[in-house]
């Protein structure tokens, strides 16, 4: 009986632990914070969950379609405070880097991109010296 | 003696049950771990070819049906542009608000299938955004009720903060807050449906919203001949490709085949539309602590007037089929 129960208890504990670890990143909280950081005049369009699963995920990528003659603003908020530890890079459809919030080693709260070409873009989130690997970003637009 | 035998039998049965539980639990754990593995997480796909149906599909060995990962579906759906951007453009060119162009909010109760409810939830969401943008409070409330009705019928009403939106809509001057909250609520609905593995409804909501936005754009273009709107109509080629990619996955679901066939007709016209780009290097500067990047790649949409008219006619027909009771 004990031989059966002991592994069961161990597995149950592991499962509970892993569920707790996965549930640690409440992106919604940071999404709300990022939304407040969006400058006036920008309309919220999408939010992005940035959950690095305690470092297990190195990159999180989202596809988006940007329209020409539109300004897009990205704002990042993370568990480490502000955009600390999170790098958001905008890539074009050829995967060429267009902009990033990590410029010359300095971290910025986000970026503004003045789009002149309608098409598919990628927002790539990665981590640099992050402690929490957790956050969210919001995208706003202004014509 | 009998008691002892019974006890032994009971103990053996208990051990047998525990063993079964143990095996079942271990299996569940293994399955749960593989479902949570980083490779399967949303947004962690290699999406170079994600928006091309050919590039993103695999053929299942079991049933020979095209398969596409849930994460890829979520990523493509997430990338479909919000109709609110088009609504902004329509307002920006100075087009007047015309409620008769929008779907009648009183029809909401008449949509009886999940298919028509989801499509019209998308239609009404675009109309709600439109009414919001023009600060038409009574219409906002009417469309809000229509959205709420359909969301409730689909079992997702709890993700729409009806009370707060209604409060905001009851007074003028809350356009930005209303738009923000509406967008957030719609995003919550999409996320929730995806979590529930009801992505077929999410894509219908997105399709309904997109069809309504394109329909309204063509109506305004026909009256104004505005070149920006003409380009925007042409640019919808990208969104249509994305929508068809996802709809195709659910082609065996009731009514999907007709919708797909109609949109493929539209896609044939869009195949003549060209989006040309002249590549330039972006320029970057920091102004007041803000990174501002100027795109120097310029796109131009090449689209014939006759094709715009055909698109307008087709989208009107598709939209009428959607809103028809």
mmCIF file of N, CA, C and O in Angstrom, chain B residues 97-186:
data_model
loop_
_atom_site.group_PDB
_atom_site.id
_atom_site.type_symbol
_atom_site.label_atom_id
_atom_site.label_comp_id
_atom_site.label_asym_id
_atom_site.label_seq_id
_atom_site.Cartn_x
_atom_site.Cartn_y
_atom_site.Cartn_z
ATOM 1 N N UNK B 97 -21.694 60.022 -40.103
ATOM 2 C CA UNK B 97 -22.211 58.797 -39.479
ATOM 3 C C UNK B 97 -23.585 58.495 -40.059
ATOM 4 O O UNK B 97 -24.429 59.388 -40.176
ATOM 5 N N UNK B 98 -23.795 57.265 -40.438
ATOM 6 C CA UNK B 98 -25.100 56.894 -40.989
ATOM 7 C C UNK B 98 -25.525 55.554 -40.389
ATOM 8 O O UNK B 98 -25.045 54.500 -40.809
ATOM 9 N N UNK B 99 -26.421 55.630 -39.422
ATOM 10 C CA UNK B 99 -26.819 54.414 -38.703
ATOM 11 C C UNK B 99 -27.520 53.408 -39.617
ATOM 12 O O UNK B 99 -27.471 52.190 -39.371
ATOM 13 N N UNK B 100 -28.111 53.883 -40.692
ATOM 14 C CA UNK B 100 -28.817 52.956 -41.586
ATOM 15 C C UNK B 100 -27.849 52.033 -42.336
ATOM 16 O O UNK B 100 -28.267 51.026 -42.903
ATOM 17 N N UNK B 101 -26.565 52.408 -42.351
ATOM 18 C CA UNK B 101 -25.566 51.517 -42.970
ATOM 19 C C UNK B 101 -25.243 50.317 -42.068
ATOM 20 O O UNK B 101 -24.707 49.314 -42.516
ATOM 21 N N UNK B 102 -25.524 50.483 -40.776
ATOM 22 C CA UNK B 102 -25.152 49.438 -39.805
ATOM 23 C C UNK B 102 -26.268 48.394 -39.691
ATOM 24 O O UNK B 102 -27.387 48.630 -40.144
ATOM 25 N N UNK B 103 -25.947 47.275 -39.082
ATOM 26 C CA UNK B 103 -26.969 46.236 -38.919
ATOM 27 C C UNK B 103 -27.980 46.675 -37.851
ATOM 28 O O UNK B 103 -27.619 47.351 -36.890
ATOM 29 N N UNK B 104 -29.221 46.279 -38.040
ATOM 30 C CA UNK B 104 -30.277 46.648 -37.104
ATOM 31 C C UNK B 104 -30.062 45.912 -35.766
ATOM 32 O O UNK B 104 -30.120 44.687 -35.719
ATOM 33 N N UNK B 105 -29.837 46.669 -34.683
ATOM 34 C CA UNK B 105 -29.561 45.993 -33.396
ATOM 35 C C UNK B 105 -30.732 45.159 -32.881
ATOM 36 O O UNK B 105 -30.549 44.233 -32.105
ATOM 37 N N UNK B 106 -31.936 45.480 -33.357
ATOM 38 C CA UNK B 106 -33.117 44.736 -32.895
ATOM 39 C C UNK B 106 -33.165 43.305 -33.443
ATOM 40 O O UNK B 106 -33.983 42.504 -32.987
ATOM 41 N N UNK B 107 -32.303 43.028 -34.401
ATOM 42 C CA UNK B 107 -32.314 41.681 -34.986
ATOM 43 C C UNK B 107 -31.561 40.665 -34.122
ATOM 44 O O UNK B 107 -31.637 39.460 -34.368
ATOM 45 N N UNK B 108 -30.831 41.182 -33.139
ATOM 46 C CA UNK B 108 -29.940 40.299 -32.345
ATOM 47 C C UNK B 108 -30.640 39.056 -31.814
ATOM 48 O O UNK B 108 -30.097 37.948 -31.862
ATOM 49 N N UNK B 109 -31.869 39.250 -31.328
ATOM 50 C CA UNK B 109 -32.597 38.120 -30.723
ATOM 51 C C UNK B 109 -33.015 37.085 -31.765
ATOM 52 O O UNK B 109 -33.354 35.949 -31.412
ATOM 53 N N UNK B 110 -32.988 37.473 -33.024
ATOM 54 C CA UNK B 110 -33.470 36.569 -34.075
ATOM 55 C C UNK B 110 -32.400 35.591 -34.576
ATOM 56 O O UNK B 110 -32.728 34.669 -35.323
ATOM 57 N N UNK B 111 -31.153 35.839 -34.221
ATOM 58 C CA UNK B 111 -30.102 34.918 -34.673
ATOM 59 C C UNK B 111 -30.099 33.708 -33.737
ATOM 60 O O UNK B 111 -29.800 33.845 -32.549
ATOM 61 N N UNK B 112 -30.427 32.562 -34.291
ATOM 62 C CA UNK B 112 -30.693 31.415 -33.409
ATOM 63 C C UNK B 112 -29.601 30.346 -33.371
ATOM 64 O O UNK B 112 -29.558 29.551 -32.440
ATOM 65 N N UNK B 113 -28.737 30.323 -34.371
ATOM 66 C CA UNK B 113 -27.688 29.296 -34.338
ATOM 67 C C UNK B 113 -26.382 29.909 -33.839
ATOM 68 O O UNK B 113 -26.179 31.125 -33.950
ATOM 69 N N UNK B 114 -25.506 29.076 -33.316
ATOM 70 C CA UNK B 114 -24.194 29.570 -32.872
ATOM 71 C C UNK B 114 -23.443 30.234 -34.023
ATOM 72 O O UNK B 114 -22.738 31.224 -33.840
ATOM 73 N N UNK B 115 -23.629 29.665 -35.210
ATOM 74 C CA UNK B 115 -22.973 30.191 -36.412
ATOM 75 C C UNK B 115 -23.407 31.643 -36.661
ATOM 76 O O UNK B 115 -22.564 32.542 -36.778
ATOM 77 N N UNK B 116 -24.733 31.871 -36.728
ATOM 78 C CA UNK B 116 -25.214 33.228 -37.024
ATOM 79 C C UNK B 116 -24.970 34.171 -35.842
ATOM 80 O O UNK B 116 -24.710 35.357 -36.021
ATOM 81 N N UNK B 117 -25.009 33.623 -34.630
ATOM 82 C CA UNK B 117 -24.764 34.463 -33.452
ATOM 83 C C UNK B 117 -23.318 34.957 -33.425
ATOM 84 O O UNK B 117 -23.059 36.126 -33.163
ATOM 85 N N UNK B 118 -22.391 34.043 -33.723
ATOM 86 C CA UNK B 118 -20.973 34.434 -33.688
ATOM 87 C C UNK B 118 -20.657 35.434 -34.797
ATOM 88 O O UNK B 118 -19.995 36.451 -34.558
ATOM 89 N N UNK B 119 -21.144 35.163 -36.006
ATOM 90 C CA UNK B 119 -20.880 36.093 -37.118
ATOM 91 C C UNK B 119 -21.450 37.480 -36.806
ATOM 92 O O UNK B 119 -20.788 38.500 -37.016
ATOM 93 N N UNK B 120 -22.686 37.497 -36.295
ATOM 94 C CA UNK B 120 -23.316 38.794 -36.027
ATOM 95 C C UNK B 120 -22.791 39.468 -34.766
ATOM 96 O O UNK B 120 -22.879 40.686 -34.635
ATOM 97 N N UNK B 121 -22.206 38.689 -33.888
ATOM 98 C CA UNK B 121 -21.504 39.303 -32.747
ATOM 99 C C UNK B 121 -20.336 40.136 -33.292
ATOM 100 O O UNK B 121 -20.078 41.252 -32.841
ATOM 101 N N UNK B 122 -19.673 39.589 -34.305
ATOM 102 C CA UNK B 122 -18.597 40.336 -34.969
ATOM 103 C C UNK B 122 -19.122 41.572 -35.673
ATOM 104 O O UNK B 122 -18.566 42.667 -35.537
ATOM 105 N N UNK B 123 -20.229 41.405 -36.387
ATOM 106 C CA UNK B 123 -20.835 42.537 -37.110
ATOM 107 C C UNK B 123 -21.207 43.645 -36.123
ATOM 108 O O UNK B 123 -20.842 44.814 -36.297
ATOM 109 N N UNK B 124 -21.904 43.274 -35.063
ATOM 110 C CA UNK B 124 -22.342 44.272 -34.078
ATOM 111 C C UNK B 124 -21.143 44.896 -33.335
ATOM 112 O O UNK B 124 -21.213 46.056 -32.933
ATOM 113 N N UNK B 125 -20.082 44.133 -33.162
ATOM 114 C CA UNK B 125 -18.897 44.689 -32.484
ATOM 115 C C UNK B 125 -18.313 45.826 -33.314
ATOM 116 O O UNK B 125 -17.905 46.857 -32.775
ATOM 117 N N UNK B 126 -18.262 45.605 -34.638
ATOM 118 C CA UNK B 126 -17.767 46.670 -35.521
ATOM 119 C C UNK B 126 -18.718 47.864 -35.465
ATOM 120 O O UNK B 126 -18.283 49.019 -35.371
ATOM 121 N N UNK B 127 -20.027 47.595 -35.501
ATOM 122 C CA UNK B 127 -21.013 48.674 -35.440
ATOM 123 C C UNK B 127 -20.920 49.430 -34.112
ATOM 124 O O UNK B 127 -21.041 50.656 -34.081
ATOM 125 N N UNK B 128 -20.681 48.675 -33.040
ATOM 126 C CA UNK B 128 -20.530 49.293 -31.724
ATOM 127 C C UNK B 128 -19.317 50.231 -31.714
ATOM 128 O O UNK B 128 -19.396 51.367 -31.226
ATOM 129 N N UNK B 129 -18.217 49.753 -32.274
ATOM 130 C CA UNK B 129 -17.001 50.575 -32.366
ATOM 131 C C UNK B 129 -17.266 51.842 -33.172
ATOM 132 O O UNK B 129 -16.808 52.931 -32.823
ATOM 133 N N UNK B 130 -18.021 51.677 -34.236
ATOM 134 C CA UNK B 130 -18.358 52.789 -35.122
ATOM 135 C C UNK B 130 -19.190 53.843 -34.389
ATOM 136 O O UNK B 130 -18.889 55.033 -34.442
ATOM 137 N N UNK B 131 -20.222 53.357 -33.715
ATOM 138 C CA UNK B 131 -21.097 54.268 -32.963
ATOM 139 C C UNK B 131 -20.308 54.952 -31.835
ATOM 140 O O UNK B 131 -20.481 56.145 -31.572
ATOM 141 N N UNK B 132 -19.416 54.183 -31.205
ATOM 142 C CA UNK B 132 -18.530 54.724 -30.159
ATOM 143 C C UNK B 132 -17.717 55.888 -30.697
ATOM 144 O O UNK B 132 -17.634 56.947 -30.092
ATOM 145 N N UNK B 133 -17.109 55.623 -31.840
ATOM 146 C CA UNK B 133 -16.187 56.575 -32.453
ATOM 147 C C UNK B 133 -16.878 57.901 -32.783
ATOM 148 O O UNK B 133 -16.283 58.972 -32.659
ATOM 149 N N UNK B 134 -18.126 57.812 -33.183
ATOM 150 C CA UNK B 134 -18.882 59.022 -33.530
ATOM 151 C C UNK B 134 -19.641 59.582 -32.318
ATOM 152 O O UNK B 134 -20.428 60.513 -32.460
ATOM 153 N N UNK B 135 -19.401 58.956 -31.154
ATOM 154 C CA UNK B 135 -20.009 59.435 -29.902
ATOM 155 C C UNK B 135 -21.539 59.469 -29.986
ATOM 156 O O UNK B 135 -22.176 60.413 -29.532
ATOM 157 N N UNK B 136 -22.102 58.440 -30.573
ATOM 158 C CA UNK B 136 -23.565 58.352 -30.711
ATOM 159 C C UNK B 136 -24.093 57.470 -29.572
ATOM 160 O O UNK B 136 -24.210 56.247 -29.713
ATOM 161 N N UNK B 137 -24.352 58.120 -28.452
ATOM 162 C CA UNK B 137 -24.627 57.377 -27.222
ATOM 163 C C UNK B 137 -25.788 56.396 -27.280
ATOM 164 O O UNK B 137 -25.668 55.272 -26.802
ATOM 165 N N UNK B 138 -26.917 56.845 -27.869
ATOM 166 C CA UNK B 138 -28.069 55.943 -27.907
ATOM 167 C C UNK B 138 -27.769 54.711 -28.757
ATOM 168 O O UNK B 138 -28.116 53.580 -28.391
ATOM 169 N N UNK B 139 -27.076 54.941 -29.879
ATOM 170 C CA UNK B 139 -26.719 53.805 -30.742
ATOM 171 C C UNK B 139 -25.718 52.888 -30.038
ATOM 172 O O UNK B 139 -25.785 51.668 -30.172
ATOM 173 N N UNK B 140 -24.799 53.504 -29.292
ATOM 174 C CA UNK B 140 -23.832 52.697 -28.534
ATOM 175 C C UNK B 140 -24.587 51.757 -27.602
ATOM 176 O O UNK B 140 -24.309 50.554 -27.548
ATOM 177 N N UNK B 141 -25.574 52.296 -26.914
ATOM 178 C CA UNK B 141 -26.356 51.462 -25.983
ATOM 179 C C UNK B 141 -27.115 50.366 -26.727
ATOM 180 O O UNK B 141 -27.160 49.220 -26.275
ATOM 181 N N UNK B 142 -27.673 50.717 -27.885
ATOM 182 C CA UNK B 142 -28.409 49.717 -28.669
ATOM 183 C C UNK B 142 -27.487 48.585 -29.138
ATOM 184 O O UNK B 142 -27.832 47.403 -29.044
ATOM 185 N N UNK B 143 -26.320 48.971 -29.636
ATOM 186 C CA UNK B 143 -25.383 47.940 -30.116
ATOM 187 C C UNK B 143 -24.775 47.156 -28.961
ATOM 188 O O UNK B 143 -24.471 45.975 -29.085
ATOM 189 N N UNK B 144 -24.627 47.851 -27.841
ATOM 190 C CA UNK B 144 -24.129 47.176 -26.647
ATOM 191 C C UNK B 144 -25.095 46.066 -26.226
ATOM 192 O O UNK B 144 -24.688 44.951 -25.907
ATOM 193 N N UNK B 145 -26.394 46.396 -26.273
ATOM 194 C CA UNK B 145 -27.412 45.391 -25.934
ATOM 195 C C UNK B 145 -27.378 44.222 -26.917
ATOM 196 O O UNK B 145 -27.532 43.061 -26.518
ATOM 197 N N UNK B 146 -27.172 44.544 -28.186
ATOM 198 C CA UNK B 146 -27.120 43.498 -29.213
ATOM 199 C C UNK B 146 -25.908 42.576 -28.972
ATOM 200 O O UNK B 146 -26.020 41.346 -29.025
ATOM 201 N N UNK B 147 -24.766 43.198 -28.673
ATOM 202 C CA UNK B 147 -23.548 42.423 -28.403
ATOM 203 C C UNK B 147 -23.737 41.553 -27.171
ATOM 204 O O UNK B 147 -23.413 40.368 -27.159
ATOM 205 N N UNK B 148 -24.321 42.163 -26.148
ATOM 206 C CA UNK B 148 -24.542 41.446 -24.883
ATOM 207 C C UNK B 148 -25.461 40.237 -25.105
ATOM 208 O O UNK B 148 -25.211 39.144 -24.606
ATOM 209 N N UNK B 149 -26.507 40.463 -25.881
ATOM 210 C CA UNK B 149 -27.489 39.408 -26.149
ATOM 211 C C UNK B 149 -26.801 38.205 -26.822
ATOM 212 O O UNK B 149 -26.962 37.054 -26.402
ATOM 213 N N UNK B 150 -26.024 38.496 -27.849
ATOM 214 C CA UNK B 150 -25.371 37.407 -28.585
ATOM 215 C C UNK B 150 -24.267 36.752 -27.750
ATOM 216 O O UNK B 150 -24.110 35.523 -27.792
ATOM 217 N N UNK B 151 -23.535 37.573 -27.008
ATOM 218 C CA UNK B 151 -22.475 37.016 -26.152
ATOM 219 C C UNK B 151 -23.088 36.091 -25.094
ATOM 220 O O UNK B 151 -22.557 35.006 -24.820
ATOM 221 N N UNK B 152 -24.207 36.500 -24.536
ATOM 222 C CA UNK B 152 -24.905 35.655 -23.551
ATOM 223 C C UNK B 152 -25.348 34.344 -24.189
ATOM 224 O O UNK B 152 -25.190 33.269 -23.602
ATOM 225 N N UNK B 153 -25.923 34.464 -25.375
ATOM 226 C CA UNK B 153 -26.400 33.252 -26.059
ATOM 227 C C UNK B 153 -25.260 32.272 -26.349
ATOM 228 O O UNK B 153 -25.461 31.065 -26.382
ATOM 229 N N UNK B 154 -24.075 32.827 -26.560
ATOM 230 C CA UNK B 154 -22.916 31.969 -26.840
ATOM 231 C C UNK B 154 -22.209 31.515 -25.565
ATOM 232 O O UNK B 154 -21.196 30.823 -25.622
ATOM 233 N N UNK B 155 -22.734 31.965 -24.425
ATOM 234 C CA UNK B 155 -22.167 31.555 -23.129
ATOM 235 C C UNK B 155 -20.892 32.282 -22.766
ATOM 236 O O UNK B 155 -20.064 31.783 -22.005
ATOM 237 N N UNK B 156 -20.718 33.501 -23.328
ATOM 238 C CA UNK B 156 -19.492 34.258 -23.054
ATOM 239 C C UNK B 156 -19.810 35.679 -22.577
ATOM 240 O O UNK B 156 -18.943 36.554 -22.567
ATOM 241 N N UNK B 157 -21.061 35.859 -22.177
ATOM 242 C CA UNK B 157 -21.509 37.185 -21.750
ATOM 243 C C UNK B 157 -20.752 37.721 -20.547
ATOM 244 O O UNK B 157 -20.581 38.924 -20.399
ATOM 245 N N UNK B 158 -20.268 36.797 -19.702
ATOM 246 C CA UNK B 158 -19.580 37.235 -18.475
ATOM 247 C C UNK B 158 -18.245 37.918 -18.771
ATOM 248 O O UNK B 158 -17.668 38.571 -17.907
ATOM 249 N N UNK B 159 -17.755 37.760 -19.993
ATOM 250 C CA UNK B 159 -16.479 38.397 -20.349
ATOM 251 C C UNK B 159 -16.686 39.782 -20.952
ATOM 252 O O UNK B 159 -15.746 40.430 -21.373
ATOM 253 N N UNK B 160 -17.927 40.193 -21.020
ATOM 254 C CA UNK B 160 -18.231 41.522 -21.547
ATOM 255 C C UNK B 160 -18.748 42.383 -20.401
ATOM 256 O O UNK B 160 -19.797 42.113 -19.827
ATOM 257 N N UNK B 161 -17.955 43.394 -20.043
ATOM 258 C CA UNK B 161 -18.284 44.245 -18.901
ATOM 259 C C UNK B 161 -19.383 45.233 -19.295
ATOM 260 O O UNK B 161 -19.160 46.432 -19.465
ATOM 261 N N UNK B 162 -20.553 44.694 -19.434
ATOM 262 C CA UNK B 162 -21.714 45.446 -19.915
ATOM 263 C C UNK B 162 -21.999 46.667 -19.035
ATOM 264 O O UNK B 162 -22.225 47.758 -19.527
ATOM 265 N N UNK B 163 -21.924 46.438 -17.721
ATOM 266 C CA UNK B 163 -22.310 47.493 -16.771
ATOM 267 C C UNK B 163 -21.420 48.737 -16.937
ATOM 268 O O UNK B 163 -21.927 49.852 -17.076
ATOM 269 N N UNK B 164 -20.102 48.521 -16.941
ATOM 270 C CA UNK B 164 -19.182 49.666 -17.041
ATOM 271 C C UNK B 164 -19.326 50.370 -18.388
ATOM 272 O O UNK B 164 -19.349 51.606 -18.451
ATOM 273 N N UNK B 165 -19.423 49.565 -19.449
ATOM 274 C CA UNK B 165 -19.543 50.181 -20.779
ATOM 275 C C UNK B 165 -20.847 50.988 -20.851
ATOM 276 O O UNK B 165 -20.866 52.099 -21.380
ATOM 277 N N UNK B 166 -21.892 50.429 -20.292
ATOM 278 C CA UNK B 166 -23.192 51.119 -20.311
ATOM 279 C C UNK B 166 -23.102 52.447 -19.552
ATOM 280 O O UNK B 166 -23.621 53.466 -19.999
ATOM 281 N N UNK B 167 -22.417 52.407 -18.419
ATOM 282 C CA UNK B 167 -22.256 53.634 -17.626
ATOM 283 C C UNK B 167 -21.494 54.694 -18.419
ATOM 284 O O UNK B 167 -21.864 55.853 -18.450
ATOM 285 N N UNK B 168 -20.415 54.250 -19.079
ATOM 286 C CA UNK B 168 -19.600 55.186 -19.865
ATOM 287 C C UNK B 168 -20.400 55.748 -21.033
ATOM 288 O O UNK B 168 -20.287 56.930 -21.379
ATOM 289 N N UNK B 169 -21.215 54.859 -21.652
ATOM 290 C CA UNK B 169 -21.974 55.275 -22.833
ATOM 291 C C UNK B 169 -23.132 56.194 -22.482
ATOM 292 O O UNK B 169 -23.664 56.882 -23.356
ATOM 293 N N UNK B 170 -23.496 56.203 -21.216
ATOM 294 C CA UNK B 170 -24.644 57.013 -20.810
ATOM 295 C C UNK B 170 -24.328 58.502 -20.801
ATOM 296 O O UNK B 170 -25.225 59.337 -20.745
ATOM 297 N N UNK B 171 -23.044 58.845 -20.832
ATOM 298 C CA UNK B 171 -22.676 60.259 -20.905
ATOM 299 C C UNK B 171 -21.710 60.469 -22.074
ATOM 300 O O UNK B 171 -20.957 59.565 -22.441
ATOM 301 N N UNK B 172 -21.740 61.655 -22.620
ATOM 302 C CA UNK B 172 -20.877 61.965 -23.771
ATOM 303 C C UNK B 172 -19.434 62.194 -23.324
ATOM 304 O O UNK B 172 -19.169 62.420 -22.150
ATOM 305 N N UNK B 173 -18.541 62.139 -24.269
ATOM 306 C CA UNK B 173 -17.148 62.505 -24.019
ATOM 307 C C UNK B 173 -16.275 61.391 -23.493
ATOM 308 O O UNK B 173 -15.140 61.636 -23.063
ATOM 309 N N UNK B 174 -16.768 60.171 -23.513
ATOM 310 C CA UNK B 174 -15.951 59.050 -23.025
ATOM 311 C C UNK B 174 -15.480 58.142 -24.170
ATOM 312 O O UNK B 174 -15.267 56.954 -23.962
ATOM 313 N N UNK B 175 -15.345 58.722 -25.342
ATOM 314 C CA UNK B 175 -15.055 57.918 -26.533
ATOM 315 C C UNK B 175 -13.824 57.018 -26.346
ATOM 316 O O UNK B 175 -13.892 55.807 -26.583
ATOM 317 N N UNK B 176 -12.726 57.636 -25.896
ATOM 318 C CA UNK B 176 -11.484 56.868 -25.763
ATOM 319 C C UNK B 176 -11.638 55.698 -24.787
ATOM 320 O O UNK B 176 -11.241 54.575 -25.072
ATOM 321 N N UNK B 177 -12.238 55.998 -23.636
ATOM 322 C CA UNK B 177 -12.433 54.951 -22.616
ATOM 323 C C UNK B 177 -13.359 53.846 -23.126
ATOM 324 O O UNK B 177 -13.116 52.669 -22.895
ATOM 325 N N UNK B 178 -14.406 54.283 -23.830
ATOM 326 C CA UNK B 178 -15.364 53.312 -24.375
ATOM 327 C C UNK B 178 -14.699 52.391 -25.381
ATOM 328 O O UNK B 178 -14.881 51.174 -25.342
ATOM 329 N N UNK B 179 -13.923 52.997 -26.267
ATOM 330 C CA UNK B 179 -13.244 52.204 -27.297
ATOM 331 C C UNK B 179 -12.283 51.211 -26.658
ATOM 332 O O UNK B 179 -12.226 50.042 -27.032
ATOM 333 N N UNK B 180 -11.547 51.720 -25.681
ATOM 334 C CA UNK B 180 -10.557 50.882 -25.002
ATOM 335 C C UNK B 180 -11.217 49.698 -24.306
ATOM 336 O O UNK B 180 -10.800 48.552 -24.477
ATOM 337 N N UNK B 181 -12.263 49.996 -23.575
ATOM 338 C CA UNK B 181 -12.939 48.941 -22.829
ATOM 339 C C UNK B 181 -13.609 47.933 -23.765
ATOM 340 O O UNK B 181 -13.562 46.722 -23.524
ATOM 341 N N UNK B 182 -14.209 48.437 -24.831
ATOM 342 C CA UNK B 182 -14.856 47.546 -25.788
ATOM 343 C C UNK B 182 -13.818 46.616 -26.418
ATOM 344 O O UNK B 182 -14.022 45.403 -26.507
ATOM 345 N N UNK B 183 -12.694 47.202 -26.834
ATOM 346 C CA UNK B 183 -11.627 46.401 -27.457
ATOM 347 C C UNK B 183 -11.114 45.333 -26.488
ATOM 348 O O UNK B 183 -10.921 44.185 -26.854
ATOM 349 N N UNK B 184 -10.907 45.755 -25.235
ATOM 350 C CA UNK B 184 -10.407 44.831 -24.216
ATOM 351 C C UNK B 184 -11.377 43.673 -24.001
ATOM 352 O O UNK B 184 -10.972 42.527 -23.881
ATOM 353 N N UNK B 185 -12.660 44.024 -23.942
ATOM 354 C CA UNK B 185 -13.683 42.997 -23.713
ATOM 355 C C UNK B 185 -13.747 42.006 -24.870
ATOM 356 O O UNK B 185 -13.891 40.806 -24.665
ATOM 357 N N UNK B 186 -13.643 42.519 -26.077
ATOM 358 C CA UNK B 186 -13.674 41.629 -27.240
ATOM 359 C C UNK B 186 -12.467 40.691 -27.219
ATOM 360 O O UNK B 186 -12.561 39.509 -27.537
#
